[in-house]
Tab-separated table of C-alpha atoms in Angstrom:
chain	number	residue	atom	x	y	z
A	167	MET	CA	19.176	-5.730	14.686
A	168	ASN	CA	18.330	-4.326	11.282
A	169	ILE	CA	16.391	-5.977	8.445
A	170	LYS	CA	15.594	-4.540	5.028
A	171	LEU	CA	14.218	-5.744	1.710
A	172	ILE	CA	16.738	-5.621	-1.129
A	173	PRO	CA	15.128	-4.428	-4.371
A	174	SER	CA	15.043	-6.980	-7.163
A	175	PRO	CA	17.678	-6.380	-9.860
A	176	SER	CA	15.071	-7.027	-12.555
A	177	PRO	CA	11.838	-5.328	-11.542
A	178	GLY	CA	8.728	-6.875	-12.957
A	179	SER	CA	10.179	-10.350	-13.245
A	180	GLU	CA	7.304	-12.784	-13.233
A	181	PRO	CA	7.174	-16.526	-12.575
A	182	VAL	CA	6.009	-17.043	-16.188
A	183	SER	CA	7.584	-15.204	-19.125
A	184	VAL	CA	5.625	-13.692	-21.990
A	185	ASP	CA	7.323	-16.164	-24.364
A	186	GLU	CA	6.172	-19.099	-22.226
A	187	ALA	CA	2.615	-17.748	-22.095
A	188	ARG	CA	2.574	-17.148	-25.860
A	189	ALA	CA	3.785	-20.722	-26.465
A	190	GLN	CA	1.154	-22.118	-24.066
A	191	VAL	CA	-1.718	-20.449	-25.929
A	192	ASN	CA	-0.095	-21.268	-29.303
A	193	TYR	CA	0.019	-17.625	-30.397
A	194	GLY	CA	3.009	-16.796	-32.593
A	195	ALA	CA	2.523	-13.041	-33.103
A	196	THR	CA	4.297	-10.623	-30.756
A	197	ASP	CA	1.909	-7.674	-31.160
A	198	GLN	CA	0.092	-8.561	-27.916
A	199	ASP	CA	3.181	-9.035	-25.691
A	200	ALA	CA	2.393	-6.010	-23.500
A	201	TYR	CA	-1.156	-7.268	-23.004
A	202	LEU	CA	0.057	-10.783	-22.124
A	203	GLY	CA	2.581	-9.293	-19.695
A	204	GLY	CA	-0.224	-7.407	-17.972
A	205	LEU	CA	-2.330	-10.562	-17.717
A	206	ILE	CA	0.618	-12.446	-16.195
A	207	SER	CA	1.155	-9.722	-13.580
A	208	ALA	CA	-2.537	-9.564	-12.742
A	209	ALA	CA	-2.789	-13.343	-12.400
A	210	ARG	CA	0.275	-13.439	-10.127
A	211	CYS	CA	-1.101	-10.644	-7.918
A	212	LEU	CA	-4.492	-12.341	-7.572
A	213	ALA	CA	-2.870	-15.699	-6.806
A	214	GLU	CA	-0.654	-14.081	-4.138
A	215	ILE	CA	-3.650	-12.385	-2.504
A	216	TYR	CA	-5.761	-15.552	-2.623
A	217	ASN	CA	-3.001	-17.768	-1.201
A	218	GLY	CA	-1.471	-15.213	1.160
A	219	ARG	CA	1.969	-16.138	-0.202
A	220	LEU	CA	4.466	-14.661	-2.627
A	221	LEU	CA	5.132	-16.464	-5.898
A	222	THR	CA	8.387	-14.633	-6.594
A	223	LEU	CA	11.601	-14.634	-4.592
A	224	GLU	CA	12.565	-11.790	-2.283
A	225	GLN	CA	15.978	-11.109	-0.834
A	226	TRP	CA	16.352	-9.670	2.648
A	227	ASP	CA	19.427	-8.274	4.388
A	228	LEU	CA	19.673	-8.992	8.128
A	229	ALA	CA	22.333	-7.331	10.282
A	230	LEU	CA	22.648	-8.606	13.853
A	231	ASP	CA	24.229	-6.662	16.723
A	232	HIS	CA	25.531	-9.941	18.152
A	233	TRP	CA	25.108	-13.675	17.586
A	234	PRO	CA	21.661	-14.919	18.745
A	235	GLY	CA	21.818	-16.465	22.197
A	236	HIS	CA	25.055	-14.708	23.142
A	237	ALA	CA	25.194	-11.383	24.938
A	238	PRO	CA	27.523	-8.766	23.437
A	239	TYR	CA	30.875	-8.199	25.187
A	240	GLY	CA	30.542	-6.450	28.509
A	241	HIS	CA	26.909	-7.476	29.007
A	242	GLY	CA	26.588	-10.471	31.273
């Protein structure tokens, strides 16, 4: 049995986009987008630590040697 985490195709994807955050605070200028992106990442990290859960999706690859509950051929 082998299991591995597949890297996200878009690293840094957050549950809330910078555009959504800018609209929520009613701020039209884009000069603070990097700062807002940092705040979003920090808030997500703190929420994940506090809750002990991930807020973003992860994809895992699981390879089984044989179907669970069935012995491979030649073994019982």
